[in-house]
Coordinates of C-alpha atoms and ligand atoms in Angstrom, one line a residue:
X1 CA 18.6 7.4 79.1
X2 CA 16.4 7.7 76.1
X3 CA 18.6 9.2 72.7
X4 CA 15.8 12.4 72.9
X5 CA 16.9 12.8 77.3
X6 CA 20.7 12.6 76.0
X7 CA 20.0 15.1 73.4
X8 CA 18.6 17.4 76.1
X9 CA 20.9 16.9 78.9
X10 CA 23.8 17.8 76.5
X11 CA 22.1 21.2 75.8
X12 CA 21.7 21.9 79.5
X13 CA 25.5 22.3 79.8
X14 CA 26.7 25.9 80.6
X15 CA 27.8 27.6 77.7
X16 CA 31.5 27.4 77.2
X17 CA 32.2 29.9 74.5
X18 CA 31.8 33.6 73.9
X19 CA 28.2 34.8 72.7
X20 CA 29.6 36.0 69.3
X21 CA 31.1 32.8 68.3
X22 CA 27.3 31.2 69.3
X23 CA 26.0 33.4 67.1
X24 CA 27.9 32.7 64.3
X25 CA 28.3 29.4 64.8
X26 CA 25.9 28.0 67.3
X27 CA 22.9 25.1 66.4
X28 CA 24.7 23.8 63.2
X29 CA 28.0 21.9 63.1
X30 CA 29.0 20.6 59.6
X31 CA 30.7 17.5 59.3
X32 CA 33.4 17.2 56.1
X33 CA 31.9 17.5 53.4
X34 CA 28.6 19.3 54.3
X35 CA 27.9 22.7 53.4
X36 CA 29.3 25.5 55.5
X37 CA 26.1 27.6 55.7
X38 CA 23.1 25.9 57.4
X39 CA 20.8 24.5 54.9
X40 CA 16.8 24.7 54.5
X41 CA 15.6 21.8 55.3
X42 CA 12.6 22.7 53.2
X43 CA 10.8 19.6 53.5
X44 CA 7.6 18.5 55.1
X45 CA 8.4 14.8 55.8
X46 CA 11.0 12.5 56.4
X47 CA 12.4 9.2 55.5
X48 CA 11.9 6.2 57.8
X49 CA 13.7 2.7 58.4
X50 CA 10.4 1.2 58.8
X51 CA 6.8 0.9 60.6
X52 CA 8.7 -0.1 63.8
X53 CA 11.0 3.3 64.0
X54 CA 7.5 5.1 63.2
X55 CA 5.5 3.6 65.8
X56 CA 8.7 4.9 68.1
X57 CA 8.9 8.4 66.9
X58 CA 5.0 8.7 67.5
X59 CA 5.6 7.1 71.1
X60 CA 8.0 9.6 71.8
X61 CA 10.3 6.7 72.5
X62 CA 13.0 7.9 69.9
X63 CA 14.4 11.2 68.8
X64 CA 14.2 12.2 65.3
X65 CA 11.6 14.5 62.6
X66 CA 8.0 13.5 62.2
X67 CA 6.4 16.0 60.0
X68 CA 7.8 19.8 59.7
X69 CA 4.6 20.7 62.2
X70 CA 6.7 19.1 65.4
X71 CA 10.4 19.5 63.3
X72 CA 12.4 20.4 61.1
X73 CA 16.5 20.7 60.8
X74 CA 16.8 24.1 60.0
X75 CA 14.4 25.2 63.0
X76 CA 16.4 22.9 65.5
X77 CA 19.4 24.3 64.6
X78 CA 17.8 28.0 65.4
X79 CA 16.3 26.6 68.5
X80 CA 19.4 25.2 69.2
X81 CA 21.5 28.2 68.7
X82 CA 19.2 30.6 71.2
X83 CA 19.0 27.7 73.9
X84 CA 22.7 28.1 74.1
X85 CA 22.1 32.0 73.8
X86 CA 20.0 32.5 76.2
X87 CA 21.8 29.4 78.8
X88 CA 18.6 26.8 78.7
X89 CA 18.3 23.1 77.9
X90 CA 15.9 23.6 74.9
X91 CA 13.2 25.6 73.3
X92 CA 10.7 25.7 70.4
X93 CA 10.6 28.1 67.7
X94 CA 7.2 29.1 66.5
X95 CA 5.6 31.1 63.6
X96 CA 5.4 34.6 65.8
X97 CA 6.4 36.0 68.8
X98 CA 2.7 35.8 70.0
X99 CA 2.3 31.9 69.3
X100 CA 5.6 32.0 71.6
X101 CA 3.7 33.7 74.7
X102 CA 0.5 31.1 73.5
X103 CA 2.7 28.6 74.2
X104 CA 4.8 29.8 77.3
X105 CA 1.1 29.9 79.3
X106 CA -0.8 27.6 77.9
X107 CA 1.7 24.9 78.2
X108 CA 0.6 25.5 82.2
X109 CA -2.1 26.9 82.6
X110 CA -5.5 25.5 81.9
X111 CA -8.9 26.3 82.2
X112 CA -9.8 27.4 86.1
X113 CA -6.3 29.2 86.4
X114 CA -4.9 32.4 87.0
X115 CA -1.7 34.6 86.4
X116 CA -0.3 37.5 87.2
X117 CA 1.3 39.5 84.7
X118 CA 3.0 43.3 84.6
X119 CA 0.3 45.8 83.2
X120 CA 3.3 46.8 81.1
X121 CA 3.4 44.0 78.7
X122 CA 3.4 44.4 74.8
X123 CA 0.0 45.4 73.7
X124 CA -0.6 42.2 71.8
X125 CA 0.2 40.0 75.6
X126 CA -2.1 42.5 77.1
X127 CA -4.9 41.6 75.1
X128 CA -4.5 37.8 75.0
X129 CA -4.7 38.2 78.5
X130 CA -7.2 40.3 79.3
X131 CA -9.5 39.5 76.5
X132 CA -8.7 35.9 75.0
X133 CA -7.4 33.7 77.5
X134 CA -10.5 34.5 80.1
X135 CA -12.6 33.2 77.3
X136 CA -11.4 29.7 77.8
X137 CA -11.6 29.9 81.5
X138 CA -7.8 31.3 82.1
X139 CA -7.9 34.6 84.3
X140 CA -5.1 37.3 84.1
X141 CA -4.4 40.1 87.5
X142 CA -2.3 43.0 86.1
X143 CA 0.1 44.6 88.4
X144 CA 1.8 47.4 88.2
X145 CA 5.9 46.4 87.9
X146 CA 7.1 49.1 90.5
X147 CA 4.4 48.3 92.9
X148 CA 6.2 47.0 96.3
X149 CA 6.4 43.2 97.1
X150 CA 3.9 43.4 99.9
X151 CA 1.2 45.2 97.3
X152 CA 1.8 42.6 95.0
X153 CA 1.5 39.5 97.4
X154 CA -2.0 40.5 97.1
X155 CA -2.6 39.4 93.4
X156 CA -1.1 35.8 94.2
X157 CA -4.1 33.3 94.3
X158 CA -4.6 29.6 95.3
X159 CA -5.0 28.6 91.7
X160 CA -2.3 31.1 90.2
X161 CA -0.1 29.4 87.8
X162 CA 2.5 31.6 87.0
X163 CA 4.0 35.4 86.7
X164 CA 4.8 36.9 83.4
X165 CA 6.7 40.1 82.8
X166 CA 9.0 41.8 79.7
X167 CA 12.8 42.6 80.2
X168 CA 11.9 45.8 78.5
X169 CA 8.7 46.6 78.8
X170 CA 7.2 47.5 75.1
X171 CA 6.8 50.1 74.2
X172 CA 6.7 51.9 77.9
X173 CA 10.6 51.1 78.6
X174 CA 11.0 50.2 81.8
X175 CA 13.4 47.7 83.1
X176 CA 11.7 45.0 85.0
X177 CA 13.2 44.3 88.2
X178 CA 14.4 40.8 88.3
X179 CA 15.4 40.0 91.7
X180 CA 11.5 41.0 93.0
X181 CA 9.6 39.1 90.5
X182 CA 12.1 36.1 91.3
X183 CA 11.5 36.4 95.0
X184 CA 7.5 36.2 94.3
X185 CA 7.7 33.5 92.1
X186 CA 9.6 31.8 94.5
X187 CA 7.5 32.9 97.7
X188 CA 4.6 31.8 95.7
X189 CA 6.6 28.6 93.8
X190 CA 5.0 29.7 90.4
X191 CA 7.4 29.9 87.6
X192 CA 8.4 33.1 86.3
X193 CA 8.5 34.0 82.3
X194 CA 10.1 36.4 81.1
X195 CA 9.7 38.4 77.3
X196 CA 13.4 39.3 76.6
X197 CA 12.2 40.1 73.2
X198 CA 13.5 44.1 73.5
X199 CA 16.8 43.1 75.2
X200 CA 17.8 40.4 73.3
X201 CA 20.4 37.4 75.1
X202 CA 23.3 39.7 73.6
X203 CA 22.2 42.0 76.4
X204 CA 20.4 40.3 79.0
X205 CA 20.1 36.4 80.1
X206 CA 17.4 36.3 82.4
X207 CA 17.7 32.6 83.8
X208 CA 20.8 34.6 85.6
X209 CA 18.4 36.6 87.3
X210 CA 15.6 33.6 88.4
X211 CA 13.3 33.3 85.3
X212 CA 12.7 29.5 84.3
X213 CA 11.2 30.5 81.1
X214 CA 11.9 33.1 78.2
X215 CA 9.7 33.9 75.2
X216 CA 11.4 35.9 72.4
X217 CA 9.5 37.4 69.0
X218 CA 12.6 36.4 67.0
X219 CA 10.6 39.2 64.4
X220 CA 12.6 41.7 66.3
X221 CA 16.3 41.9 67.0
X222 CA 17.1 38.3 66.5
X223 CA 16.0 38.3 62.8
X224 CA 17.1 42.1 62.8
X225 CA 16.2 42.8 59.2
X226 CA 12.4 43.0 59.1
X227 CA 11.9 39.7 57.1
X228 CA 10.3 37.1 59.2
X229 CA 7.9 36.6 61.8
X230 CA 9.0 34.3 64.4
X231 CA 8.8 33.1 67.6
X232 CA 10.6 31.2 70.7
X233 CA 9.9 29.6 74.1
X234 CA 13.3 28.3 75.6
X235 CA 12.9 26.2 79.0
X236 CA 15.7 27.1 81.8
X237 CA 15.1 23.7 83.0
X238 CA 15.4 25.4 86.8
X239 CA 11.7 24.7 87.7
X240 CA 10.6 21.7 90.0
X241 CA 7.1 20.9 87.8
X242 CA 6.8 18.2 90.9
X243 CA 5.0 20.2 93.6
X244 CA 1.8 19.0 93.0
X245 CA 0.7 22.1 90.5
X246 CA 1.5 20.8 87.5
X247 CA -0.4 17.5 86.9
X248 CA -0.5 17.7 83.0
X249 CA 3.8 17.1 83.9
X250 CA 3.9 14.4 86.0
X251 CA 1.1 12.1 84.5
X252 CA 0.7 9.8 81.8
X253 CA 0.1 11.7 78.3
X254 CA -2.6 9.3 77.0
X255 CA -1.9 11.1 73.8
X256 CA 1.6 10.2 73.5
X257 CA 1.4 6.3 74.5
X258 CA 1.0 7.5 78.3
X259 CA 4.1 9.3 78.6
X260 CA 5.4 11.0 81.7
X261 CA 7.2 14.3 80.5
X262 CA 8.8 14.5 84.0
X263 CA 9.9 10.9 84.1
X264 CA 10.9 10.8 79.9
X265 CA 12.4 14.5 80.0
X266 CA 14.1 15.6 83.3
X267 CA 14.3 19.4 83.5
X268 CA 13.4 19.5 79.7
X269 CA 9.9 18.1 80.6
X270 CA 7.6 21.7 79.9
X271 CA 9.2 22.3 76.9
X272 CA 9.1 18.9 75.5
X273 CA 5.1 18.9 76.3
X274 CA 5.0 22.0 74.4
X275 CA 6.7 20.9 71.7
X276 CA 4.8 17.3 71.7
X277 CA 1.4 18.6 72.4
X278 CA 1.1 22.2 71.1
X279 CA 2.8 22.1 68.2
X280 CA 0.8 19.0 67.5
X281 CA -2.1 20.5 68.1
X282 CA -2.2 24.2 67.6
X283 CA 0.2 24.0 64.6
X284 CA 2.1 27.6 65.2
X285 CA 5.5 26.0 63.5
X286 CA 8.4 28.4 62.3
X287 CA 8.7 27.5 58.4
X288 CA 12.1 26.3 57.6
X289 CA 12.8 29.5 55.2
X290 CA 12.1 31.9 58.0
X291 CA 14.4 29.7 60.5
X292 CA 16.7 29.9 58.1
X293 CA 16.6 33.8 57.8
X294 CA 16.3 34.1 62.0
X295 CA 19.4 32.3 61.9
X296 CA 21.6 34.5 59.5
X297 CA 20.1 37.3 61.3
X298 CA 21.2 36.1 64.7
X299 CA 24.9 35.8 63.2
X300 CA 25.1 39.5 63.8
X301 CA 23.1 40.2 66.4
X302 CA 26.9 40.6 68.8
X303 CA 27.8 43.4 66.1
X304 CA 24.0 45.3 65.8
X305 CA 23.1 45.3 69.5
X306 CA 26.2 47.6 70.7
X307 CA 25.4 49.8 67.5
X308 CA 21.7 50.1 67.8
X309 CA 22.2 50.7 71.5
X310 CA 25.0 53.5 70.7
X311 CA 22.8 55.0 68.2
X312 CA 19.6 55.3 70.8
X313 CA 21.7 56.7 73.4
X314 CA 23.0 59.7 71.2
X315 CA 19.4 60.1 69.3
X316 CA 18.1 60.3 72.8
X317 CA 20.8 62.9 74.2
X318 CA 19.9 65.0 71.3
X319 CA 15.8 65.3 72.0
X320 CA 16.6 65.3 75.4
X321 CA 17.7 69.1 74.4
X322 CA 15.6 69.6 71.5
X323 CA 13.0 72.5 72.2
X324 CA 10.0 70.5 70.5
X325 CA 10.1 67.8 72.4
X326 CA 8.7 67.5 76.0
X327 CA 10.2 64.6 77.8
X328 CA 12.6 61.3 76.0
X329 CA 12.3 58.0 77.8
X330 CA 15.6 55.6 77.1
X331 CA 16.4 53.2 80.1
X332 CA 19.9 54.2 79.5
X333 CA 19.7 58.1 79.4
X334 CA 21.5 59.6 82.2
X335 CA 18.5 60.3 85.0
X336 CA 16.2 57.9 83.4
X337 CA 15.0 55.7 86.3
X338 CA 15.9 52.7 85.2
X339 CA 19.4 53.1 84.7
X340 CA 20.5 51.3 87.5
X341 CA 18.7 48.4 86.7
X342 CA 20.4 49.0 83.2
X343 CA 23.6 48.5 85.5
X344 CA 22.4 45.7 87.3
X345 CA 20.9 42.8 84.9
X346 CA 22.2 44.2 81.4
X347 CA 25.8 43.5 79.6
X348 CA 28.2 45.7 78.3
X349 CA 26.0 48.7 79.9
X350 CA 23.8 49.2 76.7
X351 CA 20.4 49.5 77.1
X352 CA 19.3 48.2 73.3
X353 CA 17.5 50.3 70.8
X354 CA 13.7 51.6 71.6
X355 CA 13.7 55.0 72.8
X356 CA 10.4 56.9 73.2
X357 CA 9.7 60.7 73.2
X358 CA 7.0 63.2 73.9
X359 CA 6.3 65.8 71.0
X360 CA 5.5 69.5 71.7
X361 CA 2.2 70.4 70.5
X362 CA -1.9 68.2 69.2
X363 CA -1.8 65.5 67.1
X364 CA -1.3 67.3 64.1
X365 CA 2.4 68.0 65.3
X366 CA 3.0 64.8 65.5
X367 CA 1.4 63.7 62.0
X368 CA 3.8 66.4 60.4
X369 CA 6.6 65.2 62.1
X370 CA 6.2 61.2 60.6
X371 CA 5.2 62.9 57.2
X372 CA 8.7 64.7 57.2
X373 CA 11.3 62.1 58.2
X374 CA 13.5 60.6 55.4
X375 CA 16.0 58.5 56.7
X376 CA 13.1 56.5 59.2
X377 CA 9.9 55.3 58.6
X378 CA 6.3 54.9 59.5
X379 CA 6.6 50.9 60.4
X380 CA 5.0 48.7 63.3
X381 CA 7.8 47.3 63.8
X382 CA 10.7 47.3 66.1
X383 CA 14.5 45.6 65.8
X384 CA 15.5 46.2 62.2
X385 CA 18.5 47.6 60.7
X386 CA 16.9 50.4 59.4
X387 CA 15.3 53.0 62.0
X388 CA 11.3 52.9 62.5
X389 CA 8.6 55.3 63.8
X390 CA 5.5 54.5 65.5
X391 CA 2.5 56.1 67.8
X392 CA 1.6 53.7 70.2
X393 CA -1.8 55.3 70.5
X394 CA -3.6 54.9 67.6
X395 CA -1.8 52.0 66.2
X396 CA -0.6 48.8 68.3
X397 CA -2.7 49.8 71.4
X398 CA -5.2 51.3 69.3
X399 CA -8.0 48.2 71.2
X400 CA -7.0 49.0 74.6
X401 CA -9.1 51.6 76.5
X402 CA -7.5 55.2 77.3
X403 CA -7.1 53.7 81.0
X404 CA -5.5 51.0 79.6
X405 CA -3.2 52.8 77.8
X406 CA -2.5 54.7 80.4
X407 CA -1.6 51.3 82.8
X408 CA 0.6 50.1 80.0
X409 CA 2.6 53.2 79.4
X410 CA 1.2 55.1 76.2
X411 CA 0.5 58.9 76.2
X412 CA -1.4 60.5 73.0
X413 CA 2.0 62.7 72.7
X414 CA 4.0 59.5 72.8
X415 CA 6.4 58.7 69.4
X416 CA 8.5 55.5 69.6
X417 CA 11.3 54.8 68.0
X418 CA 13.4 51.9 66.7
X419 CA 16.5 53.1 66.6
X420 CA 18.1 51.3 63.7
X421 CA 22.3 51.3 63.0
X422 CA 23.1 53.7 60.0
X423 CA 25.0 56.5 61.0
X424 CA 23.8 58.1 64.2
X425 CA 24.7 61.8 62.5
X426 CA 22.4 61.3 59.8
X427 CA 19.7 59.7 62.0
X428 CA 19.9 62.6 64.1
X429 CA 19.6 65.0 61.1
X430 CA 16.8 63.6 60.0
X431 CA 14.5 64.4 63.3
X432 CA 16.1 67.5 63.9
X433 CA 14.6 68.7 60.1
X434 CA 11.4 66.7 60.8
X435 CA 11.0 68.6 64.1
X436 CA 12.0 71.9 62.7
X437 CA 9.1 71.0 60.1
X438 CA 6.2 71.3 62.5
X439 CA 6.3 75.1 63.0
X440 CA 6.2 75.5 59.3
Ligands
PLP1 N1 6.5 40.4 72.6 C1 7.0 41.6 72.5 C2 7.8 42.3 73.5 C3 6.7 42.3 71.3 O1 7.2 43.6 71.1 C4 6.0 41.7 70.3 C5 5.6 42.4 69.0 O2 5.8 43.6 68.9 C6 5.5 40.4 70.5 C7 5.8 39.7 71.7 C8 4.7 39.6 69.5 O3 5.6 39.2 68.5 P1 5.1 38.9 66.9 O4 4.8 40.3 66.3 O5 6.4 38.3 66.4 O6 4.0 38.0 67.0

């Protein structure tokens, strides 16, 4: 076994400690001596034995930092630390969370393709599908989640390469259901990816539940201070790439001295071609400085999660019964559909921190609203400490048609919120007052 399969087979083992302690101290493992804190490697280029070790790096033939574009410390350490998160044998960290769904299809699908992907996907995934990726020959279905199995054999196609859905479906909240996308991608043997972006491995570990591969926008909860932009595809290593459907797998790479990533790389063979070929070649690294910053953020991601989860529920309960609002969506709100599901795939029962709501009169109600909170903010964003507005409608799915909009979840009433974890009270004062301020 090469030193780069060793390296790989060790992080395929099942996690053997708590998640909190991998947060904390998962990735980096000082030896005496070394500092405590992971450094930042904050270095494009490394130093070499000679030509000989070189030529082996480049052939793939040894493990070990190239150039900052295909590694660096730091970032292994982070990739490291949500592989053992999330219960895979390895992943790449790239510069956003949308280089990390880039990477999760392109890696297998090429040109002449198709996928099927839940309409409900984040408004950024909807549009690489449906606009970019037919552009190079790579052809999307949208389904609707709920849809029944037998509807949704229908979308499957000779060609189809894989299925793609969110944990939490961004912004329109609902949970997906795991064991029916699991069964399709197994009925149809496609591999199954999953976004756990909203839920975060604190809450939900999809490889549990029959995904092979998970995409994360570390931007959100992981980093969990609104600092960084960042990205992750981690590999469950549960997929057989052998069946005849993934040739770019199980041939010679003539562009990495004809290696075989299936023969080289075991179960860690998609995600070592990713890291080998697209990082190469579409150059969407994770700088070290923002690894570094994912990281710390990750150290308290076990602590935030239960908070921003305990917040969302009580900031929902409370314009659940607030006269100017017309309906709250929060997976975890009692009679909220998708509670069960909640029950089903999700830890420690919390259903994370997005809630969404409906305000009571035109859009002017709902400009006055944003105008008058103090403790939140007007932010396109979503996982940070500090709670966040948004409307969906004219802002992140500002491209997509009404209809679109529609298929993906968004109402022109719609406000989202990030619930953040100061103190629910004053969180709840603060759109209590901005509600009160629209009839002024
Ligand atoms: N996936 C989901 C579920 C998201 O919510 C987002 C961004 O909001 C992305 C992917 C894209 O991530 P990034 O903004 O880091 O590129």
């Amino acid at each position: 076994m090469s030193k780069y399969s060793e390296r790989k087979a060790r992080a395929a083992e099942p996690p053997t400690r708590g998640k909190g302690t991998i947060c904390i101290q998962g990735g980096y493992t000082p030896k005496v001596g070394e500092a405590r804190v992971l450094p930042i490697f904050q270095s494009t280029t490394y130093k070499y034995e000679d030509l000989d070790q070189v030529e082996r790096l480049f052939a793939l033939k040894e493990a070990g930092n190239k150039y900052t574009r295909t590694g660096n410390p730091t970032v292994a350490a982070l990739e490291s630390k949500l592989t053992e998160l999330e219960g895979g044998v390895g992943a790449v960290a790239l510069a956003s969370g949308q280089a990390a769904n880039l990477l999760a299809i392109t890696n297998i699908a090429n040109a002449g393709d198709h996928i099927v992907a839940a309409s409900t996907v984040y408004g950024g995934t909807y549009t690489l599908l449906a606009r970019t990726l037919p552009r190079y020959g790579i052809e999307t279905t949208f389904v609707d989640p709920e849809a029944k199995t037998k509807d949704l054999r229908g979308a499957f196609r000779p060609n189809t390469k894989l299925i793609i859905g969110e944990t939490i479906g961004n912004p329109g909240l609902g949970i997906l259901d795991f064991d029916k996308f699991a069964t399709l991608a197994r009925e149809f043997d496609v591999p199954f990816i999953v976004d756990n972006t909203l839920a975060t491995p604190y809450l939900c570990t999809p490889f549990q539940f029959g995904a092979n591969i998970i995409t994360h926008s570390t931007t959100k909860y992981a980093d969990g201070h609104a600092t960084s932009l960042g990205g992750v595809v981690i590999d469950g290593g549960n997929y057989d790439w052998t069946n005849g459907k993934f040739p770019d797998l199980t041939r010679p790479d003539e562009t990495y001295a004809n290696t075989n990533y299936i023969e080289k790389f075991g179960r860690a063979a998609y995600i070592a071609k990713g890291r080998a070929q697209y990082l190469r070649d579409f150059g969407a690294c994770l700088s070290p400085f923002n690894a570094f910053l994912i990281n710390l953020g990750l150290e308290t991601l076990h602590l935030r999660m239960p908070r921003h989860s305990e917040n969302a529920l009580a900031l929902a309960e409370f314009l659940s019964q607030h006269p100017k609002v017309n309906w709250v969506v929060y997976p975890g709100l009692k009679g909220n559909p998708n509670r069960a599901r909640i029950r089903k795939y999700f830890l420690h029962n919390a259903a994370s921190g997005v809630l969404t709501f409906g305000i009571k009169g035109n859009s002017q109600a709902a400009r006055k609203f944003v105008a008058a909170l103090k403790v939140a903010a007007l932010v396109v964003h979503i996982g940070d400490a500090r709670t966040s507005v948004l409307h969906p409608a004219t802002s992140t799915h500002s491209q997509l048609s009404p209809k679109q909009q529609l298929s993906a979840g968004i109402t022109p009433d719609m406000i989202r919120v990030s619930v953040g974890i100061e103190d629910a009270a004053d969180i709840i004062a603060d759109f209590d007052q901005a509600l009160r301020s629209i009839s002024r």
